[in-house]
Short mmCIF file of C-alpha atoms in Angstrom, two decimals:
data_model
loop_
_atom_site.label_atom_id
_atom_site.label_comp_id
_atom_site.label_asym_id
_atom_site.label_seq_id
_atom_site.Cartn_x
_atom_site.Cartn_y
_atom_site.Cartn_z
CA MET A 1 3.05 10.05 -46.74
CA GLY A 2 -0.03 8.64 -48.39
CA LYS A 3 1.82 5.71 -49.94
CA TYR A 4 0.36 2.94 -47.81
CA PRO A 5 -3.23 2.30 -46.68
CA VAL A 6 -3.47 2.56 -42.89
CA ILE A 7 -5.75 0.83 -40.39
CA SER A 8 -5.70 2.92 -37.20
CA ILE A 9 -7.73 1.96 -34.12
CA SER A 10 -7.65 2.67 -30.39
CA LEU A 11 -8.96 0.09 -27.93
CA LYS A 12 -9.27 2.60 -25.07
CA ASP A 13 -13.09 2.52 -25.12
CA ILE A 14 -13.42 -1.28 -24.93
CA ASP A 15 -14.25 -0.96 -21.22
CA GLU A 16 -17.62 -2.65 -20.83
CA LYS A 17 -18.79 -4.62 -17.79
CA SER A 18 -19.69 -7.73 -19.82
CA PHE A 19 -17.91 -9.71 -22.53
CA GLU A 20 -20.92 -9.46 -24.83
CA ARG A 21 -21.01 -5.65 -24.67
CA ALA A 22 -17.23 -5.46 -25.12
CA ILE A 23 -17.48 -7.58 -28.29
CA GLU A 24 -20.22 -5.32 -29.66
CA LYS A 25 -17.98 -2.30 -28.99
CA LEU A 26 -15.05 -4.02 -30.73
CA LYS A 27 -17.18 -4.84 -33.78
CA GLU A 28 -18.35 -1.24 -33.99
CA LEU A 29 -14.76 0.02 -33.69
CA ILE A 30 -13.37 -2.17 -36.46
CA GLY A 31 -16.43 -1.53 -38.63
CA LYS A 32 -15.89 2.23 -38.40
CA ALA A 33 -12.20 1.78 -39.27
CA ALA A 34 -13.35 -0.04 -42.43
CA LEU A 35 -15.98 2.61 -43.17
CA LYS A 36 -13.23 5.20 -43.67
CA TYR A 37 -12.60 3.49 -46.99
CA ARG A 38 -16.22 3.51 -48.14
CA GLU A 39 -15.18 4.41 -51.67
CA LEU A 40 -14.34 0.72 -52.08
CA THR A 41 -18.05 -0.01 -52.55
CA ARG A 42 -18.43 2.62 -55.29
CA ILE A 43 -15.61 1.49 -57.54
CA ASP A 44 -16.00 -1.76 -59.43
CA CYS A 45 -12.48 -3.10 -59.01
CA LEU A 46 -12.73 -5.50 -56.04
CA ASN A 47 -13.20 -9.16 -56.69
CA PRO A 48 -16.50 -10.57 -55.35
CA GLU A 49 -14.87 -12.25 -52.32
CA CYS A 50 -13.16 -9.05 -51.16
CA LEU A 51 -16.30 -7.01 -51.71
CA GLU A 52 -18.38 -9.45 -49.65
CA ARG A 53 -15.90 -9.37 -46.76
CA TYR A 54 -15.78 -5.59 -46.84
CA LYS A 55 -19.57 -5.25 -46.77
CA MET A 56 -19.70 -7.55 -43.73
CA LEU A 57 -17.09 -5.40 -41.95
CA ILE A 58 -19.03 -2.16 -42.38
CA GLY A 59 -22.38 -3.93 -41.87
CA MET A 60 -21.53 -4.99 -38.31
CA ILE A 61 -21.60 -1.35 -37.17
CA ASN A 62 -25.41 -1.42 -37.11
CA ASN A 63 -25.88 -5.20 -36.98
CA PRO A 64 -23.18 -6.80 -34.79
CA SER A 65 -24.83 -10.24 -35.00
CA ILE A 66 -23.87 -10.69 -38.66
CA MET A 67 -20.29 -11.45 -37.61
CA SER A 68 -19.41 -14.45 -35.43
CA LEU A 69 -16.51 -14.51 -32.95
CA PRO A 70 -14.25 -16.52 -35.29
CA GLN A 71 -14.99 -14.03 -38.07
CA LEU A 72 -14.26 -11.10 -35.71
CA LYS A 73 -10.84 -12.59 -34.94
CA ASN A 74 -10.08 -12.40 -38.67
CA SER A 75 -11.58 -8.93 -39.17
CA LEU A 76 -8.33 -6.91 -39.17
CA TYR A 77 -6.76 -9.49 -41.48
CA ASP A 78 -9.75 -9.29 -43.81
CA LEU A 79 -9.66 -5.48 -43.86
CA SER A 80 -5.93 -5.47 -44.63
CA MET A 81 -6.50 -7.97 -47.45
CA VAL A 82 -9.25 -5.82 -48.99
CA LEU A 83 -7.18 -2.61 -48.73
CA SER A 84 -4.09 -4.27 -50.19
CA GLU A 85 -6.15 -5.65 -53.07
CA PHE A 86 -7.61 -2.22 -53.81
CA TYR A 87 -4.49 -0.04 -53.44
CA GLY A 88 -1.88 -2.54 -54.62
CA GLN A 89 0.23 -1.86 -51.51
CA LYS A 90 0.80 -3.62 -48.24
CA VAL A 91 -1.00 -2.19 -45.20
CA ILE A 92 0.19 -0.45 -42.02
CA ILE A 93 -1.75 -1.30 -38.83
CA LEU A 94 -1.68 1.06 -35.83
CA ILE A 95 -3.28 -0.16 -32.57
CA ASP A 96 -3.32 2.19 -29.59
CA GLU A 97 -3.94 1.16 -25.95
CA TYR A 98 -4.04 -2.52 -26.85
CA ASP A 99 -4.02 -3.57 -23.17
CA VAL A 100 -7.13 -1.64 -22.02
CA PRO A 101 -9.63 -4.43 -22.91
CA LEU A 102 -7.66 -6.89 -20.79
CA ASP A 103 -7.58 -4.55 -17.81
CA LYS A 104 -11.34 -3.95 -17.95
CA ALA A 105 -12.01 -7.65 -18.54
CA PHE A 106 -10.03 -8.58 -15.46
CA GLN A 107 -11.88 -6.04 -13.33
CA ASN A 108 -15.27 -7.29 -14.57
CA GLY A 109 -14.76 -11.06 -14.60
CA TYR A 110 -14.43 -12.04 -18.28
CA TYR A 111 -10.64 -12.02 -18.50
CA ASP A 112 -10.03 -15.44 -20.12
CA ASP A 113 -12.59 -14.78 -22.86
CA MET A 114 -11.00 -11.44 -23.72
CA VAL A 115 -7.48 -12.88 -23.75
CA ASP A 116 -8.67 -15.51 -26.25
CA MET A 117 -10.31 -12.83 -28.43
CA ILE A 118 -7.35 -10.42 -28.46
CA ARG A 119 -4.91 -13.29 -29.08
CA GLY A 120 -6.94 -14.45 -32.08
CA LEU A 121 -7.35 -10.92 -33.46
CA PHE A 122 -3.64 -10.10 -33.19
CA SER A 123 -2.47 -13.50 -34.41
CA ALA A 124 -4.49 -13.24 -37.61
CA ALA A 125 -3.56 -9.61 -38.28
CA LEU A 126 0.09 -9.62 -37.20
CA LYS A 127 1.51 -13.15 -37.23
CA SER A 128 1.15 -14.49 -40.74
CA ASN A 129 -0.48 -11.64 -42.61
CA GLU A 130 1.04 -11.46 -46.10
CA TYR A 131 -0.70 -8.11 -46.64
CA LEU A 132 1.03 -6.40 -43.69
CA LYS A 133 3.84 -3.85 -44.24
CA PHE A 134 4.37 -3.29 -40.53
CA ALA A 135 2.38 -2.68 -37.34
CA ILE A 136 2.82 -0.49 -34.27
CA LEU A 137 1.09 -1.18 -30.96
CA THR A 138 1.13 1.08 -27.91
CA GLY A 139 -0.02 0.38 -24.37
CA CYS A 140 0.88 0.77 -20.72
CA LEU A 141 1.87 -2.81 -19.95
CA ARG A 142 4.15 -5.27 -21.67
CA ILE A 143 1.73 -8.13 -21.28
CA THR A 144 3.67 -10.71 -23.29
CA LYS A 145 3.07 -13.35 -20.62
CA GLU A 146 -0.61 -13.24 -21.57
CA SER A 147 0.37 -15.12 -24.78
CA ILE A 148 -1.66 -12.65 -26.85
CA PHE A 149 1.48 -12.25 -28.98
CA THR A 150 2.06 -15.98 -29.45
CA GLY A 151 4.38 -16.54 -32.39
CA LEU A 152 5.19 -12.87 -32.95
CA ASN A 153 8.91 -13.38 -32.35
CA ASN A 154 9.85 -10.46 -34.60
CA LEU A 155 8.41 -7.89 -32.20
CA LYS A 156 10.65 -5.00 -31.16
CA VAL A 157 9.61 -3.57 -27.79
CA TYR A 158 10.48 -0.06 -26.61
CA SER A 159 9.55 0.74 -23.01
CA VAL A 160 10.23 3.66 -20.68
CA ASN A 161 13.60 2.05 -19.89
CA ASN A 162 14.85 2.03 -23.49
CA THR A 163 17.05 4.77 -24.91
CA LYS A 164 15.91 4.48 -28.54
CA PHE A 165 13.06 6.89 -29.35
CA SER A 166 13.07 8.12 -25.71
CA GLU A 167 12.90 11.78 -26.78
CA TYR A 168 9.58 11.14 -28.56
CA PHE A 169 7.59 10.05 -25.51
CA GLY A 170 6.95 13.67 -24.58
CA PHE A 171 8.53 17.14 -24.69
CA THR A 172 12.21 17.60 -23.93
CA GLU A 173 13.31 20.57 -21.82
CA GLN A 174 14.50 22.46 -24.90
CA GLU A 175 11.16 21.89 -26.63
CA VAL A 176 9.30 23.24 -23.59
CA ALA A 177 11.56 26.29 -23.53
CA ASP A 178 10.85 26.88 -27.23
CA ILE A 179 7.08 26.53 -26.72
CA LEU A 180 7.06 29.00 -23.81
CA LYS A 181 9.18 31.49 -25.75
CA TYR A 182 6.83 31.26 -28.74
CA TYR A 183 3.81 32.08 -26.55
CA GLY A 184 5.57 34.68 -24.41
CA LEU A 185 5.40 32.55 -21.27
CA GLU A 186 9.11 32.28 -20.48
CA ASP A 187 8.50 33.41 -16.90
CA LYS A 188 6.39 30.25 -16.32
CA PHE A 189 9.26 27.86 -16.99
CA ALA A 190 10.05 27.16 -13.33
CA THR A 191 6.37 26.47 -12.58
CA ILE A 192 6.01 24.05 -15.49
CA ARG A 193 9.23 22.27 -14.55
CA LYS A 194 8.04 21.80 -10.98
CA TRP A 195 4.60 20.55 -11.96
CA TYR A 196 5.01 18.66 -15.23
CA ASP A 197 8.66 17.60 -15.57
CA GLY A 198 10.42 14.71 -13.88
CA TYR A 199 9.84 11.75 -16.21
CA GLN A 200 12.85 9.70 -17.22
CA PHE A 201 12.69 7.76 -20.51
CA GLY A 202 15.95 5.93 -21.04
CA VAL A 203 18.47 8.71 -20.45
CA THR A 204 16.15 11.52 -21.54
CA GLY A 205 14.29 13.87 -19.21
CA ILE A 206 10.72 14.33 -20.43
CA TYR A 207 7.83 16.71 -19.68
CA CYS A 208 4.24 15.46 -19.93
CA PRO A 209 3.08 16.97 -23.27
CA TRP A 210 -0.64 16.90 -22.37
CA ASP A 211 0.02 19.06 -19.32
CA VAL A 212 2.31 21.54 -21.07
CA ILE A 213 -0.15 22.07 -23.92
CA ASN A 214 -3.12 22.52 -21.56
CA TYR A 215 -1.20 24.90 -19.30
CA CYS A 216 -0.24 27.10 -22.26
CA SER A 217 -3.81 27.04 -23.55
CA ASP A 218 -5.25 28.06 -20.18
CA ALA A 219 -2.63 30.79 -19.72
CA ILE A 220 -3.26 32.31 -23.15
CA LEU A 221 -7.00 31.82 -23.65
CA GLU A 222 -8.30 31.85 -20.07
CA GLY A 223 -5.70 33.95 -18.29
CA ILE A 224 -5.13 31.16 -15.74
CA SER A 225 -1.50 31.13 -14.60
CA GLU A 226 -1.83 28.78 -11.63
CA PRO A 227 -0.87 25.17 -12.49
CA GLN A 228 -3.77 22.73 -12.74
CA ASN A 229 -4.00 18.97 -12.33
CA TYR A 230 -4.76 17.96 -15.91
CA TRP A 231 -3.79 14.32 -15.32
CA ALA A 232 -6.72 13.68 -12.98
CA ASN A 233 -9.20 14.30 -15.80
CA THR A 234 -7.64 11.71 -18.12
CA SER A 235 -7.69 8.66 -15.84
CA SER A 236 -9.79 6.98 -13.18
CA ASN A 237 -6.62 6.67 -11.07
CA TYR A 238 -7.88 3.23 -10.08
CA LEU A 239 -4.39 1.88 -9.36
CA VAL A 240 -3.53 4.66 -6.91
CA LYS A 241 -6.81 4.02 -5.11
CA TYR A 242 -6.08 0.27 -5.06
CA LEU A 243 -2.58 0.80 -3.64
CA ILE A 244 -3.77 3.13 -0.88
CA ALA A 245 -6.85 1.12 0.10
CA GLY A 246 -4.96 -2.19 0.21
CA SER A 247 -1.84 -0.95 1.94
CA ASN A 248 -0.49 -2.30 5.21
CA LYS A 249 1.58 -0.25 7.64
CA THR A 250 4.75 -0.80 5.62
CA THR A 251 3.16 0.29 2.36
CA LYS A 252 1.52 3.30 4.02
CA GLY A 253 4.92 4.36 5.27
CA GLU A 254 6.34 3.97 1.77
CA ILE A 255 3.55 6.10 0.29
CA GLU A 256 4.26 8.77 2.89
CA ASP A 257 7.96 8.69 2.00
CA LEU A 258 7.20 9.11 -1.71
CA ILE A 259 4.91 12.07 -1.04
CA ALA A 260 7.63 13.54 1.16
CA GLY A 261 9.98 13.53 -1.86
CA LYS A 262 11.94 10.44 -0.93
CA SER A 263 12.78 7.53 -3.24
CA LEU A 264 12.18 3.79 -2.86
CA LEU A 265 14.23 0.85 -4.04
CA LYS A 266 11.74 -1.50 -5.69
CA GLN A 267 12.04 -4.31 -8.20
CA ILE A 268 10.22 -3.16 -11.34
CA LYS A 269 8.82 -5.95 -13.48
CA MET A 270 8.18 -4.91 -17.06
CA GLU A 271 6.27 -8.09 -17.94
CA LEU A 272 3.18 -8.75 -15.83
CA THR A 273 -0.19 -10.35 -16.38
CA TYR A 274 -3.22 -8.69 -14.84
CA GLU A 275 -3.57 -11.76 -12.64
CA ASP A 276 -0.02 -11.18 -11.37
CA LEU A 277 -0.74 -7.52 -10.81
CA TYR A 278 -3.35 -7.97 -8.09
CA LYS A 279 -1.74 -10.95 -6.36
CA SER A 280 0.69 -8.71 -4.51
CA VAL A 281 0.79 -5.02 -3.58
CA ASP A 282 4.47 -5.08 -4.58
CA ASN A 283 3.43 -5.60 -8.21
CA VAL A 284 1.40 -2.39 -8.16
CA TRP A 285 4.64 -0.40 -7.94
CA SER A 286 5.55 -1.80 -11.37
CA ILE A 287 2.28 -0.75 -12.99
CA LEU A 288 2.44 2.71 -11.36
CA PHE A 289 5.90 3.04 -12.88
CA SER A 290 4.75 1.84 -16.31
CA THR A 291 1.76 4.20 -16.37
CA GLY A 292 3.59 7.38 -15.33
CA TYR A 293 2.52 7.76 -11.70
CA LEU A 294 6.11 7.03 -10.71
CA THR A 295 9.43 7.39 -12.47
CA MET A 296 13.01 6.29 -11.79
CA ASP A 297 15.75 8.60 -10.61
CA LYS A 298 19.40 8.37 -11.65
CA SER A 299 20.17 5.96 -8.81
CA GLY A 300 17.55 3.49 -10.08
CA GLU A 301 14.99 4.14 -7.34
CA ILE A 302 11.34 5.07 -7.92
CA VAL A 303 10.07 8.57 -7.10
CA ILE A 304 7.00 10.72 -7.70
CA PRO A 305 7.95 12.72 -10.81
CA ASN A 306 6.40 16.11 -10.08
CA GLU A 307 3.94 18.23 -8.11
CA GLU A 308 0.97 17.26 -10.26
CA ILE A 309 1.32 13.56 -9.44
CA ARG A 310 2.15 14.35 -5.80
CA PHE A 311 -1.09 16.35 -5.60
CA LEU A 312 -2.97 13.43 -7.19
CA PHE A 313 -1.66 11.03 -4.54
CA ILE A 314 -2.68 13.43 -1.79
CA HIS A 315 -6.13 13.84 -3.35
CA GLN A 316 -6.61 10.07 -3.49
CA ILE A 317 -5.51 9.75 0.14
CA ASN A 318 -8.09 12.37 1.11
CA GLU A 319 -10.80 10.42 -0.74
CA TRP A 320 -9.69 7.19 0.92
CA VAL A 321 -9.75 8.83 4.36
CA SER A 322 -13.23 10.16 3.65
CA ASP A 323 -14.43 6.64 2.71
CA VAL A 324 -12.90 5.23 5.89
CA LEU A 325 -14.54 7.91 8.01
CA LYS A 326 -17.96 7.02 6.64
CA ASN A 327 -17.60 3.66 8.36
CA GLU A 328 -16.13 4.98 11.62
CA GLU A 329 -19.45 5.65 13.34
CA GLN A 330 -18.08 5.27 16.88
CA ILE A 331 -15.32 7.80 16.31
CA ARG A 332 -17.71 10.25 14.65
CA ASN A 333 -20.21 9.99 17.49
CA THR A 334 -17.48 10.53 20.08
CA VAL A 335 -16.17 13.61 18.27
CA TYR A 336 -19.72 14.88 17.77
CA HIS A 337 -20.54 14.80 21.47
CA ALA A 338 -17.11 16.09 22.49
CA VAL A 339 -17.48 19.13 20.20
CA LYS A 340 -20.97 19.91 21.57
CA ASN A 341 -19.76 19.51 25.16
CA GLU A 342 -16.63 21.61 24.55
CA ASP A 343 -14.41 18.68 25.60
CA SER A 344 -11.15 19.54 23.86
CA LEU A 345 -9.25 16.62 25.42
CA ALA A 346 -11.75 14.07 24.07
CA ILE A 347 -11.56 15.59 20.56
CA GLU A 348 -7.79 15.56 20.74
CA LYS A 349 -7.71 11.92 21.86
CA GLN A 350 -9.92 10.70 19.01
CA LEU A 351 -8.04 12.67 16.36
CA ASN A 352 -4.70 11.34 17.57
CA LEU A 353 -5.99 7.76 17.51
CA PHE A 354 -7.23 8.16 13.96
CA LEU A 355 -4.04 9.84 12.73
CA LYS A 356 -1.97 7.07 14.25
CA ASN A 357 -3.69 4.46 12.08
CA THR A 358 -3.98 6.37 8.80
CA ILE A 359 -1.69 7.92 6.22
CA SER A 360 -0.39 11.40 6.93
CA ILE A 361 1.02 13.99 4.56
CA ARG A 362 4.59 14.61 5.72
CA ASP A 363 6.03 16.50 2.80
CA THR A 364 8.10 19.20 4.45
CA ASN A 365 8.73 20.78 1.04
CA SER A 366 5.09 21.11 -0.01
CA ARG A 367 3.02 24.22 0.38
CA ASN A 368 1.31 24.85 3.72
CA SER A 369 -2.10 24.52 2.09
CA LEU A 370 -1.40 20.96 0.93
CA LYS A 371 -0.59 19.80 4.45
CA GLU A 372 -3.45 21.70 6.06
CA ASN A 373 -5.88 20.47 3.37
CA PHE A 374 -5.17 16.88 4.35
CA TYR A 375 -6.06 17.44 8.01
CA HIS A 376 -8.93 19.68 6.96
CA GLY A 377 -10.35 16.71 5.02
CA ILE A 378 -10.03 14.38 8.01
CA LEU A 379 -11.77 16.76 10.41
CA LEU A 380 -14.47 17.58 7.87
CA GLY A 381 -15.14 13.87 7.37
CA LEU A 382 -15.48 13.29 11.10
CA LEU A 383 -17.87 16.19 11.49
CA GLU A 384 -20.16 15.98 8.48
CA HIS A 385 -21.25 12.33 8.14
CA GLY A 386 -24.61 11.44 9.63
CA LEU A 387 -24.86 14.39 11.99
CA SER A 388 -27.82 16.68 12.53
CA TRP A 389 -25.94 19.94 12.28
CA ARG A 390 -25.05 22.00 9.23
CA VAL A 391 -21.38 21.82 8.29
CA LYS A 392 -19.73 24.33 5.93
CA SER A 393 -16.19 24.19 4.58
CA ASN A 394 -14.31 27.49 4.07
CA PRO A 395 -17.39 29.72 4.51
CA GLU A 396 -17.07 33.48 4.29
CA THR A 397 -17.30 34.84 7.84
CA GLY A 398 -16.16 38.12 9.37
CA ASP A 399 -13.22 39.46 7.39
CA GLY A 400 -12.20 36.21 5.76
CA TYR A 401 -12.92 32.52 5.41
CA ALA A 402 -13.00 30.19 8.39
CA ASP A 403 -11.75 26.65 7.83
CA ILE A 404 -14.91 24.93 9.09
CA LEU A 405 -18.18 26.37 10.40
CA ILE A 406 -20.98 24.41 12.07
CA ILE A 407 -24.44 25.74 12.80
CA ASP A 408 -26.00 23.61 15.53
CA ASP A 409 -29.76 24.20 15.74
CA THR A 410 -30.63 21.00 17.60
CA ASP A 411 -31.19 22.98 20.79
CA ASP A 412 -33.58 25.84 21.45
CA LEU A 413 -30.76 28.32 20.99
CA GLU A 414 -28.65 28.08 17.85
CA THR A 415 -24.90 27.69 18.35
CA ALA A 416 -22.15 28.43 15.81
CA ILE A 417 -18.90 26.44 16.07
CA VAL A 418 -15.83 27.83 14.31
CA PHE A 419 -12.73 25.73 13.61
CA GLU A 420 -9.39 27.13 12.50
CA LEU A 421 -6.63 24.64 11.61
CA LYS A 422 -2.86 25.14 11.56
CA TYR A 423 0.08 22.94 10.66
CA ALA A 424 2.88 23.25 13.23
CA HIS A 425 5.99 23.20 11.01
CA ASP A 426 8.32 23.33 14.00
CA GLY A 427 6.33 20.75 15.99
CA ASN A 428 5.13 23.32 18.54
CA LEU A 429 1.45 22.40 18.71
CA GLU A 430 0.69 24.75 21.59
CA LYS A 431 1.92 27.80 19.68
CA ALA A 432 0.10 26.77 16.50
CA CYS A 433 -3.17 26.38 18.45
CA ASP A 434 -2.78 29.89 19.85
CA GLU A 435 -2.13 31.22 16.33
CA ALA A 436 -5.33 29.55 15.11
CA LEU A 437 -7.41 31.05 17.93
CA ASN A 438 -5.82 34.46 17.39
CA GLN A 439 -6.74 34.32 13.68
CA ILE A 440 -10.37 33.65 14.62
CA GLU A 441 -10.36 36.86 16.66
CA VAL A 442 -8.36 39.03 14.25
CA LYS A 443 -10.45 37.98 11.24
CA ARG A 444 -13.70 38.21 13.26
CA TYR A 445 -14.80 34.68 12.31
CA ALA A 446 -16.83 34.44 15.52
CA ASP A 447 -18.65 37.78 15.64
CA ILE A 448 -22.22 36.96 16.67
CA GLU A 449 -23.70 39.85 14.71
CA ASP A 450 -22.61 38.11 11.49
CA PHE A 451 -24.78 35.06 12.25
CA GLU A 452 -28.57 35.08 12.07
CA ASP A 453 -30.33 33.61 15.15
CA VAL A 454 -27.03 32.49 16.72
CA LYS A 455 -26.80 33.07 20.47
CA GLU A 456 -23.40 31.51 21.15
CA VAL A 457 -20.15 30.92 19.23
CA ILE A 458 -17.65 28.22 20.24
CA ARG A 459 -14.10 28.68 18.98
CA TYR A 460 -11.70 25.78 18.34
CA GLY A 461 -8.05 26.14 17.40
CA ILE A 462 -6.58 22.84 16.22
CA ALA A 463 -2.92 22.25 15.40
CA PHE A 464 -1.42 19.25 13.56
CA TYR A 465 2.07 17.95 13.15
CA ARG A 466 2.48 14.68 11.27
CA LYS A 467 0.45 12.14 13.26
CA ARG A 468 -0.13 14.35 16.30
CA CYS A 469 -2.62 17.09 17.07
CA LYS A 470 -3.68 19.45 19.83
CA VAL A 471 -7.05 21.10 20.42
CA LYS A 472 -7.74 24.31 22.36
CA ILE A 473 -10.98 26.18 22.99
CA GLY A 474 -11.12 29.96 22.70
CA LYS A 475 -12.79 32.15 25.26
#
């Protein structure tokens, strides 16, 4: 501890839309890493050449133009030289999320330029750097085919498949048990296991540490005991969106199987370029595996690791369905008129057609609310886009909360339309429709006296089962 000077940087924020802005961000990042050793300018022990290089490194924070691209490629080497000269020790270099700049560059059209920059930066700092003790790089992808590591044949790579160091990628089950005992949360162990366990690193079962820490914090400081989706706030989930939006019928079926708790036999490629990644949907499975959205079970097949990630997939499917519905004007218009005209058969027909061609949530082990939320999102999307009526989701009415409420004031007399949705677990759509209509009556969702200026209330009970639905009108 404290023996060697350390250069520690994270490339996670090099995510600009242009190469020029990304380079400015990189210069600022390396400049600030150099600025941590600002005492070098106050002690007269550096030779003039080292002092000049160091001043240029910290100077590019406020004036990026003082350093050219060739000089930037040598910046980490120069900083390690200066630190080694000052401290009389070789330097340790830590680079986190080294692959993020390449991902963003590919998405924004300056991929080749960024590959050249990162290759030059790493080659100078890591290939033949006599001032280097050792370096550690972390990232999501093993992008060795990008040639950014050209010549670094002494690299040792540890991925999610390797046994060595596997217990350090997160919390082991015993560590989670110890944490919960320390905070008096032992009774939450089953919940945490269901939501945040499931990752397999080598032969070690691992819990996501970010989730466990946040859950304990919320439980202790906020009194929140229900599990939350902490993962969604740390990522754009771009790859899940890409997989769902670009899926054909086969892939949609595979996504449904994963959400339903099944496993898939897929070839996982641990070395991909970003160009390879988007050439085939099959390659996306590999990146989802590498980034923690999927893991591998003991039989070698990929699975969704836990409830948190399952919920994330469902959430992304709901967003995708909503985007699709925005463009389905004909379907929305048909449903709109059918609802106003109390034509239950026409509503039922359109919903069944849409469900047939989209992804459904078929997880028979998930909570009822997860399944009903999916269909709730579909119906809400069909009803709320571009229509002249007021649509409310889960409004307080009567003695509870109706699923969907519409106030239609396009006519002289205002009409309220109440929808109650049910998932028919046994496939009996007729019975589930009757249960929905009965709930409207029992909970008084349709009592006219609870609505201002409403002269009529239309009641709809709608039941879903996988890709089928039934619609009934209450009297």
